[in-house]
Amino acid sequence: MAASVCRVGTTVGRALAKNRSPILLSLRRGQSSVSYAQSLAGAPETRLTALDNGLRVASEETGHATCTVGLWISAGSRYENEKNNGAGFFLEHMAFKGTKKYPQTALEQQVESMGAHLNAYTSREHTAYYMKTLAKDLPKAVELLAEVVQSCSLNEAEIEQQRGVLLRELEEVDGNLQEVCLDLLHATAFQGTPLGQSVLGPSKNARQDKPQSLTRENLVDYINSHYKAPRMVLAAAGGVNHEELVGLAKSNFSGISFEYEGDAVPVLSPCRFTGSDIRMRDDGFPLAHIAIAVEGASVTSPDIVPLMVANCIIGSYDLTYGGGKHLSSRLARLAVEANLCHSFQAFHSSYSDTGLMGIYFVTDKNSIEDMMHWSQNAWMNLCTTVTESDVTRGKNALKASLVGQLNGTTPICDDIGRHILNYGRRIPLAEWDARIDAVTASVVRDVCTKYIYDKCPAVAAVGPVEQLPDYNRMRSAMYWLRF
């Protein structure tokens, strides 16, 4: 049963939520490969329909024998407060503990009999429940998803049992220093705002013996406040017929309310960015995990593509990479030649009205200062001296990355769901290609100057971080007195 009903609410799930990108490589039948131009022309259309209650239905038909169908909801830790932080993640756990119609054993048997996989994840702004199954079993899959989302049993005994599971998972996450570092980065960058909260929530909210503990009432209130039809998208990809999917949506989801109690529609409060640093020093760890970031672009900002190209110019590196000093990324070559770090990656986490653009690296305690210097130097190069050849390489790398990531019905379905929530539509593949092609060296310099140059960074560090420079020194490296 473990292979059929599972959760991906932590590292894997959030990586899926953050990193899936809107490019699809379509291979025509009878051909071993196609050109990039052919993939642009051959991308299937994404169809969109809205039900009377505001729930949107979106699908992409590819003719596969399998499909992925799921419900994407505009709800996550950003919609929580200090008291109920972790409620969305708790509900994700409870989703597979049975519904009013299907107790846990019956639910597992239903999924198992279809040979399907039922999964879920929660991020800061989105929650998703989805199932991969044979195309012929689409009606049953939609019915089970409707049960999980609308009729979760929330049995008191199961809630108490899941507290222990949550606490063990929190302990596991504490052992993943990348997760810890990036959560700390959000906590300091968006301090005092809901976006600074972790998806899992604090352990005090999961414990049974604490006055702040999450209760069944908290979970029910969360569902009643956020699981509303206009904030939901039923998305599907693979061997699906759009008209059939719309009919299934009407049969199973028409009863979801679109009204809020007292017309109190939840409104996201602005999440201000604060330049600051947070250090969790522990000399017992073998390596230091450090992230530095500035406020990035929102998911709908026109600056998002130039910033993605800029991140591809910086690139990533790991000790397992081959190539050595012949790597295309300048920072990667420096990392190899000067033994600066074990790994690094440029990242951009986008949210509805803000974002985080940064570099995360893992290094020896004696190389922290050097790696931080060259990371900030890479940013300054983007703002001042980036060349057309750099940008061309970055654009090619971005296209290759985007094309390669959507390699199955599940990532395509996830991409559809998040696009409808973020943009109100699925942005066509050709449009993304045109946006990437429009980026020039001048555009990269201008956009990076807007977001990076002489801006206060947020820094998070975990491990043996004594050598991490003082914040004022890192702040002074965010500009050059000469080009």
Coordinates of C-alpha atoms in Angstrom, one line a residue:
M1 CA 0.0 0.0 0.0
A2 CA 2.9 2.3 0.6
A3 CA 3.4 2.5 -3.2
S4 CA -0.2 3.5 -3.8
V5 CA -1.0 6.1 -1.2
C6 CA 1.8 8.4 -0.2
R7 CA 2.6 12.0 0.6
V8 CA 5.2 14.3 -0.8
G9 CA 4.6 17.2 1.6
T10 CA 8.2 18.0 2.5
T11 CA 11.3 18.2 0.3
V12 CA 10.0 16.4 -2.8
G13 CA 6.6 18.0 -2.7
R14 CA 7.8 21.5 -2.4
A15 CA 10.5 21.0 -5.0
L16 CA 7.7 19.8 -7.3
A17 CA 5.7 22.9 -6.4
K18 CA 8.5 25.4 -6.9
N19 CA 10.6 24.0 -9.8
R20 CA 8.2 22.7 -12.4
S21 CA 8.3 25.0 -15.5
P22 CA 5.9 25.6 -18.4
I23 CA 7.7 24.0 -21.3
L24 CA 6.8 20.6 -22.8
L25 CA 8.8 18.5 -25.2
S26 CA 6.4 16.6 -27.4
L27 CA 7.6 13.6 -29.3
R28 CA 5.5 12.6 -32.3
R29 CA 4.7 9.0 -32.7
G30 CA 7.0 7.2 -35.1
Q31 CA 9.8 9.7 -34.5
S32 CA 12.8 9.0 -32.3
S33 CA 13.3 12.8 -31.7
V34 CA 12.1 16.2 -32.8
S35 CA 13.6 19.6 -33.0
Y36 CA 12.9 22.3 -30.5
A37 CA 10.9 24.1 -33.1
Q38 CA 8.8 21.0 -33.7
S39 CA 8.1 20.7 -30.0
L40 CA 6.9 24.3 -30.0
A41 CA 4.5 23.6 -32.8
G42 CA 3.4 20.2 -31.5
A43 CA 2.5 21.1 -27.9
P44 CA -1.1 20.1 -27.1
E45 CA -3.6 22.7 -26.3
T46 CA -4.6 23.3 -22.7
R47 CA -8.4 23.7 -22.5
L48 CA -10.1 25.6 -19.6
T49 CA -13.7 25.6 -18.4
A50 CA -15.3 27.3 -15.4
L51 CA -18.2 25.7 -13.5
D52 CA -21.1 27.8 -12.1
N53 CA -19.6 27.8 -8.6
G54 CA -16.3 29.2 -9.9
L55 CA -14.2 26.0 -9.9
R56 CA -12.0 25.8 -13.0
V57 CA -11.4 22.6 -15.0
A58 CA -8.3 22.5 -17.1
S59 CA -6.8 19.6 -19.2
E60 CA -4.2 18.7 -21.7
E61 CA -4.9 15.6 -23.9
T62 CA -1.8 13.8 -25.0
G63 CA -3.3 10.4 -26.0
H64 CA -1.4 8.4 -23.3
A65 CA -2.8 5.3 -21.8
T66 CA -2.3 6.9 -18.4
C67 CA -3.3 10.2 -16.9
T68 CA -2.8 12.4 -13.8
V69 CA -5.7 14.2 -12.3
G70 CA -5.7 16.4 -9.3
L71 CA -7.2 19.3 -7.4
W72 CA -4.9 22.4 -6.9
I73 CA -6.1 24.8 -4.2
S74 CA -4.9 28.3 -3.4
A75 CA -4.1 27.6 0.2
G76 CA -0.9 27.1 2.2
S77 CA 1.1 28.2 5.1
R78 CA 0.9 31.8 3.9
Y79 CA -2.8 31.7 4.7
E80 CA -2.2 30.6 8.3
N81 CA -1.5 32.5 11.4
E82 CA 0.8 31.8 14.4
K83 CA -1.9 29.8 16.2
N84 CA -2.9 27.5 13.3
N85 CA 0.4 27.4 11.4
G86 CA 0.8 23.8 10.1
A87 CA -3.0 23.3 9.6
G88 CA -2.7 22.8 5.9
F89 CA 0.2 20.3 6.4
F90 CA -1.8 18.5 9.1
L91 CA -4.8 18.2 6.7
E92 CA -2.5 16.7 4.1
H93 CA -1.7 13.9 6.6
M94 CA -5.3 13.4 7.4
A95 CA -6.4 13.1 3.7
F96 CA -5.3 9.5 3.5
K97 CA -6.9 8.4 6.8
G98 CA -10.2 7.8 5.3
T99 CA -13.4 9.7 4.4
K100 CA -17.0 9.5 5.5
K101 CA -17.7 7.1 2.6
Y102 CA -14.4 5.3 2.5
P103 CA -12.7 4.4 5.7
Q104 CA -8.9 4.2 5.5
T105 CA -8.7 0.5 4.6
A106 CA -11.5 0.9 2.0
L107 CA -9.8 4.0 0.5
E108 CA -6.5 2.2 0.2
Q109 CA -8.2 -0.8 -1.4
Q110 CA -9.9 1.4 -4.0
V111 CA -6.6 3.0 -5.0
E112 CA -4.7 -0.3 -4.9
S113 CA -7.3 -2.0 -7.1
M114 CA -6.8 0.7 -9.8
G115 CA -3.0 0.4 -9.6
A116 CA -3.0 4.1 -9.0
H117 CA -0.9 6.4 -6.9
L118 CA -2.6 9.0 -4.7
N119 CA -0.3 11.9 -3.5
A120 CA -0.4 15.3 -2.0
Y121 CA 1.8 18.3 -1.2
T122 CA 1.5 21.6 0.6
S123 CA 3.6 24.7 -0.1
R124 CA 3.5 28.3 1.1
E125 CA 0.7 29.3 -1.3
H126 CA -0.7 26.1 -2.8
T127 CA -2.1 22.7 -1.8
A128 CA -2.5 19.8 -4.2
Y129 CA -4.1 16.4 -4.1
Y130 CA -3.6 14.3 -7.2
M131 CA -3.7 10.8 -8.6
K132 CA -1.9 9.0 -11.4
T133 CA -3.9 6.2 -12.9
L134 CA -4.9 4.5 -16.1
A135 CA -6.9 6.8 -18.4
K136 CA -9.9 4.4 -18.3
D137 CA -10.1 4.9 -14.5
L138 CA -10.4 8.7 -14.6
P139 CA -14.0 8.8 -13.3
K140 CA -13.1 6.7 -10.2
A141 CA -10.0 8.9 -9.6
V142 CA -12.1 12.1 -9.7
E143 CA -14.6 10.6 -7.3
L144 CA -11.9 9.6 -4.8
L145 CA -10.3 13.0 -5.0
A146 CA -13.7 14.6 -4.4
E147 CA -14.1 12.4 -1.3
V148 CA -10.6 13.2 0.0
V149 CA -11.1 16.9 -0.3
Q150 CA -14.7 17.3 0.7
S151 CA -15.4 14.5 3.1
C152 CA -12.2 13.9 5.1
S153 CA -13.3 12.1 8.3
L154 CA -11.1 14.1 10.7
N155 CA -11.5 11.4 13.3
E156 CA -10.3 12.6 16.8
A157 CA -8.4 9.3 17.3
E158 CA -6.7 9.7 14.0
I159 CA -5.8 13.3 14.7
E160 CA -4.2 12.3 18.0
Q161 CA -2.3 9.5 16.2
Q162 CA -1.0 11.8 13.5
R163 CA 0.5 14.2 16.1
G164 CA 3.3 11.6 16.7
V165 CA 3.8 11.2 12.9
L166 CA 4.1 15.0 12.5
L167 CA 6.6 15.3 15.3
R168 CA 8.7 12.5 13.8
E169 CA 8.6 14.2 10.4
L170 CA 9.6 17.5 12.0
E171 CA 12.6 15.7 13.5
E172 CA 13.5 14.3 10.0
V173 CA 13.3 17.8 8.5
D174 CA 15.6 19.2 11.2
G175 CA 18.2 16.7 9.9
N176 CA 17.9 18.1 6.4
L177 CA 20.1 21.1 6.6
Q178 CA 19.1 22.5 3.2
E179 CA 15.5 22.5 4.3
V180 CA 16.5 24.1 7.6
C181 CA 18.6 26.8 5.9
L182 CA 15.9 27.8 3.4
D183 CA 13.2 27.8 6.0
L184 CA 15.4 30.1 8.1
L185 CA 16.0 32.3 5.1
H186 CA 12.2 32.8 4.7
A187 CA 11.9 33.4 8.4
T188 CA 14.4 36.2 8.4
A189 CA 13.6 37.7 4.9
F190 CA 9.9 37.8 5.6
Q191 CA 10.0 38.2 9.4
G192 CA 6.8 39.2 11.0
T193 CA 4.7 38.1 8.0
P194 CA 2.9 34.9 7.2
L195 CA 5.4 34.1 4.4
G196 CA 8.0 33.7 7.0
Q197 CA 6.2 30.7 8.5
S198 CA 7.3 27.2 7.6
V199 CA 4.9 24.9 5.8
L200 CA 5.2 22.2 8.6
G201 CA 4.5 24.7 11.4
P202 CA 6.2 24.7 14.8
S203 CA 6.3 21.5 17.0
K204 CA 4.2 23.2 19.7
N205 CA 1.3 23.3 17.3
A206 CA 1.5 19.5 16.7
R207 CA 2.0 18.4 20.4
Q208 CA -1.0 17.2 22.3
D209 CA -0.1 18.7 25.7
K210 CA 0.4 22.3 24.5
P211 CA -2.2 25.0 24.8
Q212 CA -1.4 26.1 21.2
S213 CA -2.0 22.6 19.8
L214 CA -4.0 22.3 16.6
T215 CA -7.4 20.9 17.2
R216 CA -10.1 19.4 15.1
E217 CA -11.9 22.7 15.2
N218 CA -8.8 24.4 13.8
L219 CA -8.7 22.0 10.9
V220 CA -12.4 22.3 10.2
D221 CA -12.2 26.2 10.3
Y222 CA -9.2 26.0 7.9
I223 CA -11.2 23.9 5.4
N224 CA -14.3 26.2 5.7
S225 CA -12.2 29.3 5.2
H226 CA -10.0 28.2 2.3
Y227 CA -11.4 25.2 0.4
K228 CA -13.7 27.3 -1.8
A229 CA -14.6 26.6 -5.4
P230 CA -13.1 29.8 -7.0
R231 CA -9.8 28.9 -5.4
M232 CA -9.7 25.4 -6.8
V233 CA -8.6 24.0 -10.1
L234 CA -9.3 20.4 -11.3
A235 CA -6.4 19.7 -13.6
A236 CA -5.6 16.7 -15.7
A237 CA -3.0 15.6 -18.3
G238 CA -2.6 12.5 -20.4
G239 CA -5.3 10.3 -21.8
V240 CA -8.2 12.6 -20.8
N241 CA -11.2 14.0 -22.7
H242 CA -11.9 17.6 -21.6
E243 CA -15.7 17.3 -22.0
E244 CA -15.7 14.1 -19.9
L245 CA -13.6 15.8 -17.2
V246 CA -16.0 18.8 -17.1
G247 CA -18.9 16.4 -16.6
L248 CA -17.1 14.6 -13.8
A249 CA -16.3 17.9 -12.2
K250 CA -20.0 18.9 -12.3
S251 CA -21.0 15.6 -10.8
N252 CA -18.4 15.6 -8.0
F253 CA -17.5 19.2 -7.2
S254 CA -20.7 21.3 -7.9
G255 CA -21.5 21.2 -4.2
I256 CA -18.4 23.0 -3.1
S257 CA -19.3 26.4 -1.8
F258 CA -18.2 29.7 -3.3
E259 CA -19.5 31.8 -0.5
Y260 CA -17.6 32.9 2.6
E261 CA -19.2 33.2 6.0
G262 CA -20.2 36.8 6.5
D263 CA -18.6 37.6 3.1
A264 CA -15.3 37.6 4.9
V265 CA -13.1 36.8 1.9
P266 CA -9.5 36.1 3.0
V267 CA -7.1 38.7 1.6
L268 CA -3.4 38.1 1.6
S269 CA -1.6 40.7 3.6
P270 CA 1.6 42.2 1.9
C271 CA 4.7 40.4 3.0
R272 CA 7.5 42.9 3.4
F273 CA 11.1 41.9 2.7
T274 CA 13.7 42.7 5.5
G275 CA 17.4 42.7 4.8
S276 CA 18.8 40.7 7.8
D277 CA 20.7 37.6 8.7
I278 CA 20.2 34.6 11.0
R279 CA 22.9 32.2 12.1
M280 CA 22.5 28.8 13.7
R281 CA 26.1 28.0 14.6
D282 CA 26.9 24.3 15.4
D283 CA 30.6 23.4 15.0
G284 CA 29.6 19.7 15.3
F285 CA 28.4 19.7 11.7
P286 CA 31.0 18.9 9.0
L287 CA 29.9 21.5 6.5
A288 CA 28.3 24.9 6.5
H289 CA 25.0 25.5 4.7
I290 CA 24.5 29.1 3.7
A291 CA 21.9 31.0 1.6
I292 CA 21.9 34.6 0.6
A293 CA 19.0 36.2 -1.2
V294 CA 17.4 39.5 -2.3
E295 CA 13.8 40.2 -2.8
G296 CA 12.9 38.8 -6.2
A297 CA 10.0 39.1 -8.7
S298 CA 6.5 37.9 -8.1
V299 CA 5.3 35.0 -10.2
T300 CA 3.3 37.3 -12.5
S301 CA 6.1 40.0 -12.9
P302 CA 7.5 40.5 -16.4
D303 CA 10.9 40.5 -14.8
I304 CA 10.7 36.8 -13.9
V305 CA 12.2 35.5 -17.2
P306 CA 15.3 37.8 -17.2
L307 CA 15.9 36.7 -13.6
M308 CA 15.6 33.1 -14.6
V309 CA 18.1 33.6 -17.4
A310 CA 20.4 35.4 -14.9
N311 CA 20.2 32.4 -12.5
C312 CA 21.1 30.1 -15.4
I313 CA 24.1 32.2 -16.1
I314 CA 25.3 31.7 -12.5
G315 CA 24.3 28.0 -12.8
S316 CA 24.9 25.3 -10.2
Y317 CA 27.7 23.0 -9.2
D318 CA 28.3 19.8 -7.3
L319 CA 31.5 17.8 -6.5
T320 CA 30.1 15.0 -8.6
Y321 CA 30.1 17.1 -11.8
G322 CA 32.6 16.4 -14.4
G323 CA 34.2 19.1 -16.5
G324 CA 36.3 20.8 -13.9
K325 CA 37.7 24.1 -15.1
H326 CA 35.8 23.7 -18.4
L327 CA 32.4 24.2 -16.8
S328 CA 30.4 26.9 -18.5
S329 CA 29.5 28.8 -15.3
R330 CA 32.2 31.2 -14.2
L331 CA 31.3 30.6 -10.5
A332 CA 31.4 26.8 -11.0
R333 CA 34.9 27.1 -12.6
L334 CA 36.1 29.2 -9.6
A335 CA 34.5 26.6 -7.2
V336 CA 36.6 23.9 -8.9
E337 CA 39.8 25.7 -9.3
A338 CA 39.9 27.3 -5.8
N339 CA 38.0 24.4 -4.0
L340 CA 35.4 27.0 -2.8
C341 CA 32.5 24.7 -2.0
H342 CA 31.0 21.2 -2.2
S343 CA 27.9 22.5 -4.1
F344 CA 26.0 25.6 -4.9
Q345 CA 22.8 26.5 -6.8
A346 CA 21.1 29.7 -7.9
F347 CA 17.4 29.8 -7.1
H348 CA 14.3 31.9 -7.4
S349 CA 11.2 31.2 -5.3
S350 CA 8.3 33.2 -6.7
Y351 CA 5.1 34.0 -4.8
S352 CA 2.0 35.9 -5.8
D353 CA 3.4 39.3 -4.9
T354 CA 7.1 38.8 -4.1
G355 CA 9.9 36.4 -4.3
L356 CA 13.4 35.3 -3.2
M357 CA 16.3 35.3 -5.6
G358 CA 19.4 33.8 -4.2
I359 CA 22.4 31.4 -4.0
Y360 CA 22.5 28.5 -1.7
F361 CA 25.9 26.8 -1.1
V362 CA 27.5 24.1 1.0
T363 CA 31.1 24.6 1.9
D364 CA 33.9 23.8 4.4
K365 CA 34.1 26.1 7.4
N366 CA 37.4 27.6 6.1
S367 CA 36.0 28.5 2.7
I368 CA 32.9 30.4 3.8
E369 CA 34.3 33.9 3.3
D370 CA 35.8 33.2 -0.1
M371 CA 32.6 31.5 -1.4
M372 CA 30.4 34.3 -0.2
H373 CA 32.8 36.9 -1.8
W374 CA 32.6 35.1 -5.2
S375 CA 28.9 34.6 -5.0
Q376 CA 28.2 38.3 -4.5
N377 CA 30.8 39.0 -7.2
A378 CA 28.8 36.8 -9.6
W379 CA 25.8 39.0 -8.8
M380 CA 27.7 42.2 -9.5
N381 CA 28.9 40.8 -12.8
L382 CA 25.2 40.3 -13.8
C383 CA 24.5 43.9 -12.9
T384 CA 27.4 45.4 -14.7
T385 CA 29.5 43.3 -17.1
V386 CA 27.3 40.4 -18.4
T387 CA 27.9 39.8 -22.1
E388 CA 25.7 38.7 -25.0
S389 CA 27.5 35.4 -25.1
D390 CA 26.7 34.9 -21.3
V391 CA 23.1 35.6 -22.0
T392 CA 22.9 33.3 -25.0
R393 CA 24.3 30.5 -22.9
G394 CA 21.9 31.3 -20.1
K395 CA 18.9 31.3 -22.5
N396 CA 19.9 28.0 -24.0
A397 CA 20.4 26.4 -20.6
L398 CA 17.0 27.8 -19.4
K399 CA 15.2 26.3 -22.5
A400 CA 16.9 22.9 -22.0
S401 CA 16.0 22.9 -18.3
L402 CA 12.4 23.9 -18.9
V403 CA 12.0 21.3 -21.7
G404 CA 13.5 18.5 -19.7
Q405 CA 11.5 19.0 -16.5
L406 CA 8.0 18.3 -17.9
N407 CA 8.7 14.7 -18.7
G408 CA 5.4 13.0 -17.7
T409 CA 1.8 13.5 -17.0
T410 CA 2.3 14.3 -13.3
P411 CA 4.6 17.3 -13.8
I412 CA 2.5 18.5 -16.7
C413 CA -0.7 18.3 -14.5
D414 CA 1.1 20.1 -11.7
D415 CA 2.2 22.8 -14.1
I416 CA -1.4 23.3 -15.4
G417 CA -2.8 23.5 -11.9
R418 CA -0.4 26.1 -10.7
H419 CA -0.6 28.1 -13.9
I420 CA -4.3 28.5 -13.6
L421 CA -4.0 29.6 -10.0
N422 CA -1.2 32.0 -10.7
Y423 CA -2.1 33.4 -14.1
G424 CA -5.7 32.4 -14.7
R425 CA -4.5 30.5 -17.8
R426 CA -1.9 28.1 -19.0
I427 CA 0.8 30.2 -20.7
P428 CA 1.5 28.5 -24.1
L429 CA 4.9 27.0 -24.7
A430 CA 5.6 29.3 -27.7
E431 CA 4.9 32.4 -25.5
W432 CA 7.5 31.3 -23.0
D433 CA 10.0 30.7 -25.8
A434 CA 9.3 34.2 -27.2
R435 CA 9.8 35.8 -23.7
I436 CA 13.2 34.0 -23.3
D437 CA 14.3 35.0 -26.8
A438 CA 13.5 38.7 -26.0
V439 CA 16.0 38.8 -23.2
T440 CA 19.3 40.6 -24.0
A441 CA 22.4 41.4 -22.1
S442 CA 21.1 45.0 -21.6
V443 CA 17.8 43.6 -20.2
V444 CA 19.6 41.3 -17.8
R445 CA 21.8 44.1 -16.6
D446 CA 18.9 46.5 -16.1
V447 CA 16.7 43.9 -14.3
C448 CA 19.5 42.6 -12.1
T449 CA 20.4 46.1 -11.1
K450 CA 16.8 46.7 -10.2
Y451 CA 16.6 43.7 -7.9
I452 CA 20.2 43.1 -6.7
Y453 CA 22.5 46.2 -7.0
D454 CA 22.9 48.0 -3.7
K455 CA 20.0 46.1 -2.1
C456 CA 20.0 44.7 1.4
P457 CA 20.3 40.9 1.3
A458 CA 18.8 38.3 3.6
V459 CA 21.3 35.6 4.8
A460 CA 20.7 32.3 6.6
A461 CA 23.6 30.1 7.8
V462 CA 23.6 26.7 9.6
G463 CA 26.6 24.7 10.9
P464 CA 30.2 25.8 11.6
V465 CA 29.6 29.4 10.4
E466 CA 32.1 31.3 12.5
Q467 CA 33.8 32.6 9.4
L468 CA 30.7 34.0 7.8
P469 CA 31.4 37.8 7.4
D470 CA 29.6 40.4 9.5
Y471 CA 26.3 41.5 7.9
N472 CA 27.6 45.0 7.2
R473 CA 30.5 43.5 5.2
M474 CA 28.1 41.4 3.1
R475 CA 25.9 44.5 2.6
S476 CA 28.8 46.5 1.4
A477 CA 29.6 43.9 -1.3
M478 CA 26.2 44.5 -2.9
Y479 CA 27.6 47.4 -4.9
W480 CA 30.9 48.3 -6.6
L481 CA 32.6 51.6 -6.5
R482 CA 34.0 50.9 -10.0
F483 CA 32.9 48.7 -12.9

